[in-house]
Amino acid sequence: MKEEVEVKIKRGLESFQTDTYKKRERVYHTLETKQNPDILYIGCSDSRVSPEVILNAEPGEIFVLRNIANKVPSLSKNEVDPTTMSAIEFAVLVLKVSSIVVCGHSNCGGCAAALSGEKGLSELPFTKHYLKSLEELSEKVTREASDKSAKEKAKVMEERNVLEQVEHLKEYAFINERLADGRLELEGWRFDIGSGQVERYDEKAEQFVPILLNQKLHTD
Ligand SMILES: [Zn+2]
């Protein structure tokens, strides 16, 4: 490990143990042998979008699954990803979470790579293979948002990608039956790195709206 990274890590661990952990000692002791989170959060691996930070969450509150571009494999398209599906299966069937949130974000490198096509991914064979499932969506967005700026097009891609992954979740019987009887709810979110705000897809309004309605996103 690089020396300055090592120093930073030790400083962080020390602060966690003497301050953060101390303040939550009782919570950690209660959680020592069990967890009971309400939310399964499916987000991007991006270092700027940690859900515990965004939601100011306590330990034990969120079961987190992160991968590039917050993807869920499509059952109907025979996509296979046991890493992702085992986390979802465990959260739903064992932990019995009541909500699944799929959260995208602004300036998502995964969505941008999917939009720019295979040309930028010749050196990244695994990523190229992984992002293949976003090809159809990125072509659609490129067609439909052809009159929009690159920034707007990226936003459309990030939003549509969230909605597509939410639809993929509905393809699994164990999720669908829990949606039908109300044991489970699905939500699509997008976190804006530049403003710190989170928007949620509103099915009635057919658009993403800020979760905190009194706060407007500043987009510049
Ligand atoms: Zn991302």
PDB file of C-alpha atoms and ligand atoms in Angstrom:
ATOM      1  CA  MET A   1       0.000   0.000   0.000  1.00  0.00           C
ATOM      2  CA  LYS A   2       1.266   3.504  -0.806  1.00  0.00           C
ATOM      3  CA  GLU A   3       2.543   5.260   2.299  1.00  0.00           C
ATOM      4  CA  GLU A   4       0.119   8.177   2.128  1.00  0.00           C
ATOM      5  CA  VAL A   5      -2.781   5.746   1.640  1.00  0.00           C
ATOM      6  CA  GLU A   6      -1.623   3.671   4.629  1.00  0.00           C
ATOM      7  CA  VAL A   7      -1.483   6.831   6.767  1.00  0.00           C
ATOM      8  CA  LYS A   8      -4.982   7.819   5.656  1.00  0.00           C
ATOM      9  CA  ILE A   9      -6.381   4.364   6.370  1.00  0.00           C
ATOM     10  CA  LYS A  10      -4.868   4.235   9.851  1.00  0.00           C
ATOM     11  CA  ARG A  11      -6.143   7.719  10.612  1.00  0.00           C
ATOM     12  CA  GLY A  12      -9.618   6.701   9.434  1.00  0.00           C
ATOM     13  CA  LEU A  13      -9.619   3.455  11.426  1.00  0.00           C
ATOM     14  CA  GLU A  14      -8.496   5.265  14.529  1.00  0.00           C
ATOM     15  CA  SER A  15     -11.197   7.872  14.178  1.00  0.00           C
ATOM     16  CA  PHE A  16     -13.782   5.135  13.565  1.00  0.00           C
ATOM     17  CA  GLN A  17     -12.741   3.128  16.618  1.00  0.00           C
ATOM     18  CA  THR A  18     -12.365   6.000  19.045  1.00  0.00           C
ATOM     19  CA  ASP A  19     -15.282   8.108  17.861  1.00  0.00           C
ATOM     20  CA  THR A  20     -17.824   6.563  15.444  1.00  0.00           C
ATOM     21  CA  TYR A  21     -17.763   3.044  16.935  1.00  0.00           C
ATOM     22  CA  LYS A  22     -17.726   4.341  20.505  1.00  0.00           C
ATOM     23  CA  LYS A  23     -20.858   6.428  19.858  1.00  0.00           C
ATOM     24  CA  ARG A  24     -22.647   3.412  18.366  1.00  0.00           C
ATOM     25  CA  GLU A  25     -21.219   0.734  20.615  1.00  0.00           C
ATOM     26  CA  ARG A  26     -24.638  -0.375  21.791  1.00  0.00           C
ATOM     27  CA  VAL A  27     -25.954  -0.569  18.203  1.00  0.00           C
ATOM     28  CA  TYR A  28     -22.974  -2.660  17.130  1.00  0.00           C
ATOM     29  CA  HIS A  29     -23.372  -4.989  20.125  1.00  0.00           C
ATOM     30  CA  THR A  30     -27.077  -5.448  19.346  1.00  0.00           C
ATOM     31  CA  LEU A  31     -26.149  -6.210  15.741  1.00  0.00           C
ATOM     32  CA  GLU A  32     -23.283  -8.537  16.577  1.00  0.00           C
ATOM     33  CA  THR A  33     -25.109 -11.755  15.676  1.00  0.00           C
ATOM     34  CA  LYS A  34     -27.982 -10.512  13.517  1.00  0.00           C
ATOM     35  CA  GLN A  35     -29.006  -7.926  10.952  1.00  0.00           C
ATOM     36  CA  ASN A  36     -32.457  -6.682  10.077  1.00  0.00           C
ATOM     37  CA  PRO A  37     -32.204  -4.078   7.300  1.00  0.00           C
ATOM     38  CA  ASP A  38     -35.381  -2.692   5.679  1.00  0.00           C
ATOM     39  CA  ILE A  39     -33.791  -1.715   2.392  1.00  0.00           C
ATOM     40  CA  LEU A  40     -31.835  -3.529  -0.277  1.00  0.00           C
ATOM     41  CA  TYR A  41     -29.908  -0.796  -2.074  1.00  0.00           C
ATOM     42  CA  ILE A  42     -28.593  -1.611  -5.544  1.00  0.00           C
ATOM     43  CA  GLY A  43     -26.173   1.115  -6.538  1.00  0.00           C
ATOM     44  CA  CYS A  44     -23.120   1.809  -8.652  1.00  0.00           C
ATOM     45  CA  SER A  45     -19.602   0.929  -7.448  1.00  0.00           C
ATOM     46  CA  ASP A  46     -18.554   4.555  -8.071  1.00  0.00           C
ATOM     47  CA  SER A  47     -16.534   5.880  -5.107  1.00  0.00           C
ATOM     48  CA  ARG A  48     -18.667   9.029  -4.850  1.00  0.00           C
ATOM     49  CA  VAL A  49     -22.033   7.404  -4.263  1.00  0.00           C
ATOM     50  CA  SER A  50     -21.835   5.472  -1.009  1.00  0.00           C
ATOM     51  CA  PRO A  51     -25.432   4.896   0.189  1.00  0.00           C
ATOM     52  CA  GLU A  52     -24.608   4.999   3.904  1.00  0.00           C
ATOM     53  CA  VAL A  53     -23.120   8.454   3.380  1.00  0.00           C
ATOM     54  CA  ILE A  54     -25.941   9.769   1.152  1.00  0.00           C
ATOM     55  CA  LEU A  55     -28.665   8.486   3.491  1.00  0.00           C
ATOM     56  CA  ASN A  56     -26.739   9.151   6.678  1.00  0.00           C
ATOM     57  CA  ALA A  57     -27.573   5.564   7.621  1.00  0.00           C
ATOM     58  CA  GLU A  58     -26.689   3.671  10.757  1.00  0.00           C
ATOM     59  CA  PRO A  59     -25.025   0.250  10.663  1.00  0.00           C
ATOM     60  CA  GLY A  60     -27.514  -2.534  10.003  1.00  0.00           C
ATOM     61  CA  GLU A  61     -30.008  -0.341   8.142  1.00  0.00           C
ATOM     62  CA  ILE A  62     -29.153  -0.973   4.488  1.00  0.00           C
ATOM     63  CA  PHE A  63     -28.173  -4.168   2.708  1.00  0.00           C
ATOM     64  CA  VAL A  64     -25.939  -2.952  -0.084  1.00  0.00           C
ATOM     65  CA  LEU A  65     -25.196  -4.358  -3.505  1.00  0.00           C
ATOM     66  CA  ARG A  66     -22.979  -2.325  -5.778  1.00  0.00           C
ATOM     67  CA  ASN A  67     -21.703  -3.026  -9.262  1.00  0.00           C
ATOM     68  CA  ILE A  68     -20.843  -0.972 -12.333  1.00  0.00           C
ATOM     69  CA  ALA A  69     -23.948   0.969 -13.421  1.00  0.00           C
ATOM     70  CA  ASN A  70     -26.215  -0.619 -10.765  1.00  0.00           C
ATOM     71  CA  LYS A  71     -27.252  -3.505 -12.987  1.00  0.00           C
ATOM     72  CA  VAL A  72     -29.642  -6.389 -12.408  1.00  0.00           C
ATOM     73  CA  PRO A  73     -29.487  -9.319 -14.844  1.00  0.00           C
ATOM     74  CA  SER A  74     -32.555  -9.801 -17.034  1.00  0.00           C
ATOM     75  CA  LEU A  75     -34.120 -13.220 -16.616  1.00  0.00           C
ATOM     76  CA  SER A  76     -36.085 -12.937 -19.880  1.00  0.00           C
ATOM     77  CA  LYS A  77     -32.882 -12.191 -21.795  1.00  0.00           C
ATOM     78  CA  ASN A  78     -31.099 -15.106 -20.090  1.00  0.00           C
ATOM     79  CA  GLU A  79     -28.475 -12.844 -18.494  1.00  0.00           C
ATOM     80  CA  VAL A  80     -26.592 -14.656 -15.747  1.00  0.00           C
ATOM     81  CA  ASP A  81     -24.952 -12.937 -12.779  1.00  0.00           C
ATOM     82  CA  PRO A  82     -24.933 -15.093  -9.642  1.00  0.00           C
ATOM     83  CA  THR A  83     -23.034 -12.440  -7.653  1.00  0.00           C
ATOM     84  CA  THR A  84     -25.840  -9.938  -8.048  1.00  0.00           C
ATOM     85  CA  MET A  85     -28.686 -12.421  -7.844  1.00  0.00           C
ATOM     86  CA  SER A  86     -27.425 -14.145  -4.696  1.00  0.00           C
ATOM     87  CA  ALA A  87     -27.319 -10.799  -2.883  1.00  0.00           C
ATOM     88  CA  ILE A  88     -30.855  -9.981  -4.057  1.00  0.00           C
ATOM     89  CA  GLU A  89     -32.125 -13.466  -3.181  1.00  0.00           C
ATOM     90  CA  PHE A  90     -30.598 -13.299   0.306  1.00  0.00           C
ATOM     91  CA  ALA A  91     -31.946  -9.800   0.982  1.00  0.00           C
ATOM     92  CA  VAL A  92     -35.477 -10.672  -0.143  1.00  0.00           C
ATOM     93  CA  LEU A  93     -35.894 -14.266   1.018  1.00  0.00           C
ATOM     94  CA  VAL A  94     -33.775 -14.363   4.173  1.00  0.00           C
ATOM     95  CA  LEU A  95     -33.579 -10.762   5.426  1.00  0.00           C
ATOM     96  CA  LYS A  96     -37.093 -10.029   4.118  1.00  0.00           C
ATOM     97  CA  VAL A  97     -36.379  -6.411   3.185  1.00  0.00           C
ATOM     98  CA  SER A  98     -39.508  -4.341   2.506  1.00  0.00           C
ATOM     99  CA  SER A  99     -37.981  -2.136  -0.206  1.00  0.00           C
ATOM    100  CA  ILE A 100     -35.512  -2.504  -3.031  1.00  0.00           C
ATOM    101  CA  VAL A 101     -33.984   0.724  -4.281  1.00  0.00           C
ATOM    102  CA  VAL A 102     -32.070   0.856  -7.559  1.00  0.00           C
ATOM    103  CA  CYS A 103     -30.023   4.056  -7.479  1.00  0.00           C
ATOM    104  CA  GLY A 104     -28.151   5.478 -10.450  1.00  0.00           C
ATOM    105  CA  HIS A 105     -26.142   8.671 -10.377  1.00  0.00           C
ATOM    106  CA  SER A 106     -24.892  11.623 -12.393  1.00  0.00           C
ATOM    107  CA  ASN A 107     -21.659  11.251 -14.396  1.00  0.00           C
ATOM    108  CA  CYS A 108     -21.902   7.451 -14.265  1.00  0.00           C
ATOM    109  CA  GLY A 109     -18.874   6.035 -16.087  1.00  0.00           C
ATOM    110  CA  GLY A 110     -20.672   2.757 -16.769  1.00  0.00           C
ATOM    111  CA  CYS A 111     -23.603   4.483 -18.465  1.00  0.00           C
ATOM    112  CA  ALA A 112     -21.224   6.792 -20.357  1.00  0.00           C
ATOM    113  CA  ALA A 113     -19.195   3.796 -21.594  1.00  0.00           C
ATOM    114  CA  ALA A 114     -22.398   2.067 -22.723  1.00  0.00           C
ATOM    115  CA  LEU A 115     -23.441   5.245 -24.572  1.00  0.00           C
ATOM    116  CA  SER A 116     -20.123   5.621 -26.347  1.00  0.00           C
ATOM    117  CA  GLY A 117     -20.224   2.009 -27.511  1.00  0.00           C
ATOM    118  CA  GLU A 118     -17.497  -0.589 -27.774  1.00  0.00           C
ATOM    119  CA  LYS A 119     -14.800   1.722 -29.115  1.00  0.00           C
ATOM    120  CA  GLY A 120     -13.575   2.863 -25.706  1.00  0.00           C
ATOM    121  CA  LEU A 121     -13.574  -0.625 -24.221  1.00  0.00           C
ATOM    122  CA  SER A 122     -11.065  -2.547 -26.349  1.00  0.00           C
ATOM    123  CA  GLU A 123      -8.625  -2.702 -23.417  1.00  0.00           C
ATOM    124  CA  LEU A 124     -11.363  -3.748 -20.981  1.00  0.00           C
ATOM    125  CA  PRO A 125     -12.710  -7.107 -22.173  1.00  0.00           C
ATOM    126  CA  PHE A 126     -14.624  -7.911 -18.975  1.00  0.00           C
ATOM    127  CA  THR A 127     -16.282  -4.488 -18.912  1.00  0.00           C
ATOM    128  CA  LYS A 128     -17.113  -4.765 -22.603  1.00  0.00           C
ATOM    129  CA  HIS A 129     -18.812  -8.100 -21.986  1.00  0.00           C
ATOM    130  CA  TYR A 130     -20.542  -6.809 -18.850  1.00  0.00           C
ATOM    131  CA  LEU A 131     -21.930  -3.661 -20.523  1.00  0.00           C
ATOM    132  CA  LYS A 132     -23.207  -5.561 -23.576  1.00  0.00           C
ATOM    133  CA  SER A 133     -26.609  -5.796 -21.900  1.00  0.00           C
ATOM    134  CA  LEU A 134     -26.888  -1.981 -21.981  1.00  0.00           C
ATOM    135  CA  GLU A 135     -26.306  -1.849 -25.741  1.00  0.00           C
ATOM    136  CA  GLU A 136     -29.972  -1.914 -26.728  1.00  0.00           C
ATOM    137  CA  LEU A 137     -30.874   0.794 -24.223  1.00  0.00           C
ATOM    138  CA  SER A 138     -27.949   3.029 -25.183  1.00  0.00           C
ATOM    139  CA  GLU A 139     -28.877   2.788 -28.887  1.00  0.00           C
ATOM    140  CA  LYS A 140     -32.456   3.720 -28.002  1.00  0.00           C
ATOM    141  CA  VAL A 141     -31.336   6.694 -25.895  1.00  0.00           C
ATOM    142  CA  THR A 142     -28.923   7.832 -28.631  1.00  0.00           C
ATOM    143  CA  ARG A 143     -31.803   7.777 -31.150  1.00  0.00           C
ATOM    144  CA  GLU A 144     -34.418   9.389 -28.914  1.00  0.00           C
ATOM    145  CA  ALA A 145     -32.170  12.023 -27.364  1.00  0.00           C
ATOM    146  CA  SER A 146     -30.317  12.952 -30.562  1.00  0.00           C
ATOM    147  CA  ASP A 147     -31.321  16.635 -30.204  1.00  0.00           C
ATOM    148  CA  LYS A 148     -30.121  16.834 -26.602  1.00  0.00           C
ATOM    149  CA  SER A 149     -26.732  17.929 -25.260  1.00  0.00           C
ATOM    150  CA  ALA A 150     -24.227  15.261 -24.166  1.00  0.00           C
ATOM    151  CA  LYS A 151     -24.977  16.087 -20.534  1.00  0.00           C
ATOM    152  CA  GLU A 152     -28.741  15.744 -21.010  1.00  0.00           C
ATOM    153  CA  LYS A 153     -28.280  12.541 -22.992  1.00  0.00           C
ATOM    154  CA  ALA A 154     -26.165  11.083 -20.165  1.00  0.00           C
ATOM    155  CA  LYS A 155     -28.891  11.963 -17.676  1.00  0.00           C
ATOM    156  CA  VAL A 156     -31.562  10.287 -19.803  1.00  0.00           C
ATOM    157  CA  MET A 157     -29.351   7.182 -20.044  1.00  0.00           C
ATOM    158  CA  GLU A 158     -28.787   7.113 -16.283  1.00  0.00           C
ATOM    159  CA  GLU A 159     -32.510   7.475 -15.586  1.00  0.00           C
ATOM    160  CA  ARG A 160     -33.632   4.953 -18.194  1.00  0.00           C
ATOM    161  CA  ASN A 161     -31.003   2.496 -16.980  1.00  0.00           C
ATOM    162  CA  VAL A 162     -32.431   2.689 -13.447  1.00  0.00           C
ATOM    163  CA  LEU A 163     -35.937   2.023 -14.768  1.00  0.00           C
ATOM    164  CA  GLU A 164     -34.696  -0.883 -16.883  1.00  0.00           C
ATOM    165  CA  GLN A 165     -33.029  -2.534 -13.879  1.00  0.00           C
ATOM    166  CA  VAL A 166     -36.223  -2.086 -11.839  1.00  0.00           C
ATOM    167  CA  GLU A 167     -38.112  -3.877 -14.649  1.00  0.00           C
ATOM    168  CA  HIS A 168     -35.547  -6.690 -14.575  1.00  0.00           C
ATOM    169  CA  LEU A 169     -36.256  -7.217 -10.877  1.00  0.00           C
ATOM    170  CA  LYS A 170     -39.947  -7.769 -11.709  1.00  0.00           C
ATOM    171  CA  GLU A 171     -39.036 -10.709 -13.957  1.00  0.00           C
ATOM    172  CA  TYR A 172     -38.171 -12.903 -10.952  1.00  0.00           C
ATOM    173  CA  ALA A 173     -41.078 -14.846  -9.439  1.00  0.00           C
ATOM    174  CA  PHE A 174     -39.832 -14.490  -5.849  1.00  0.00           C
ATOM    175  CA  ILE A 175     -39.871 -10.703  -6.259  1.00  0.00           C
ATOM    176  CA  ASN A 176     -43.060 -10.479  -8.269  1.00  0.00           C
ATOM    177  CA  GLU A 177     -45.147 -12.441  -5.784  1.00  0.00           C
ATOM    178  CA  ARG A 178     -43.968 -10.189  -2.950  1.00  0.00           C
ATOM    179  CA  LEU A 179     -44.773  -7.069  -4.993  1.00  0.00           C
ATOM    180  CA  ALA A 180     -48.259  -8.454  -5.639  1.00  0.00           C
ATOM    181  CA  ASP A 181     -49.110  -8.989  -1.964  1.00  0.00           C
ATOM    182  CA  GLY A 182     -47.413  -5.822  -0.721  1.00  0.00           C
ATOM    183  CA  ARG A 183     -44.519  -7.408   1.154  1.00  0.00           C
ATOM    184  CA  LEU A 184     -42.068  -5.655  -1.147  1.00  0.00           C
ATOM    185  CA  GLU A 185     -41.803  -2.328  -2.968  1.00  0.00           C
ATOM    186  CA  LEU A 186     -39.434  -1.241  -5.726  1.00  0.00           C
ATOM    187  CA  GLU A 187     -38.106   2.259  -6.276  1.00  0.00           C
ATOM    188  CA  GLY A 188     -35.819   3.860  -8.865  1.00  0.00           C
ATOM    189  CA  TRP A 189     -33.560   6.718  -7.721  1.00  0.00           C
ATOM    190  CA  ARG A 190     -30.824   8.922  -9.159  1.00  0.00           C
ATOM    191  CA  PHE A 191     -28.233  10.703  -7.031  1.00  0.00           C
ATOM    192  CA  ASP A 192     -26.854  13.982  -8.337  1.00  0.00           C
ATOM    193  CA  ILE A 193     -23.201  14.298  -7.298  1.00  0.00           C
ATOM    194  CA  GLY A 194     -23.092  18.023  -8.056  1.00  0.00           C
ATOM    195  CA  SER A 195     -25.973  18.942  -5.737  1.00  0.00           C
ATOM    196  CA  GLY A 196     -26.157  16.041  -3.275  1.00  0.00           C
ATOM    197  CA  GLN A 197     -29.858  15.573  -4.053  1.00  0.00           C
ATOM    198  CA  VAL A 198     -31.692  12.344  -4.777  1.00  0.00           C
ATOM    199  CA  GLU A 199     -34.563  12.109  -7.252  1.00  0.00           C
ATOM    200  CA  ARG A 200     -37.044   9.244  -7.256  1.00  0.00           C
ATOM    201  CA  TYR A 201     -39.096   7.972 -10.195  1.00  0.00           C
ATOM    202  CA  ASP A 202     -42.735   8.957  -9.793  1.00  0.00           C
ATOM    203  CA  GLU A 203     -44.891   6.555 -11.809  1.00  0.00           C
ATOM    204  CA  LYS A 204     -47.873   8.930 -11.941  1.00  0.00           C
ATOM    205  CA  ALA A 205     -45.805  11.889 -13.076  1.00  0.00           C
ATOM    206  CA  GLU A 206     -43.703   9.584 -15.305  1.00  0.00           C
ATOM    207  CA  GLN A 207     -40.549  11.402 -14.303  1.00  0.00           C
ATOM    208  CA  PHE A 208     -37.910  11.612 -11.598  1.00  0.00           C
ATOM    209  CA  VAL A 209     -38.769  14.096  -8.858  1.00  0.00           C
ATOM    210  CA  PRO A 210     -36.699  15.165  -5.833  1.00  0.00           C
ATOM    211  CA  ILE A 211     -37.442  13.040  -2.744  1.00  0.00           C
ATOM    212  CA  LEU A 212     -37.170  16.185  -0.646  1.00  0.00           C
ATOM    213  CA  LEU A 213     -39.718  18.187  -2.585  1.00  0.00           C
ATOM    214  CA  ASN A 214     -38.799  21.576  -1.162  1.00  0.00           C
ATOM    215  CA  GLN A 215     -35.285  21.267  -2.574  1.00  0.00           C
ATOM    216  CA  LYS A 216     -34.683  21.959  -6.234  1.00  0.00           C
ATOM    217  CA  LEU A 217     -31.765  20.321  -8.019  1.00  0.00           C
ATOM    218  CA  HIS A 218     -29.234  22.784  -9.259  1.00  0.00           C
ATOM    219  CA  THR A 219     -27.970  21.278 -12.451  1.00  0.00           C
ATOM    220  CA  ASP A 220     -25.138  23.550 -13.523  1.00  0.00           C
TER     221      ASP A 220
HETATM  222 ZN    ZN B   1     -21.790   4.697 -11.995  1.00  0.00          ZN
END
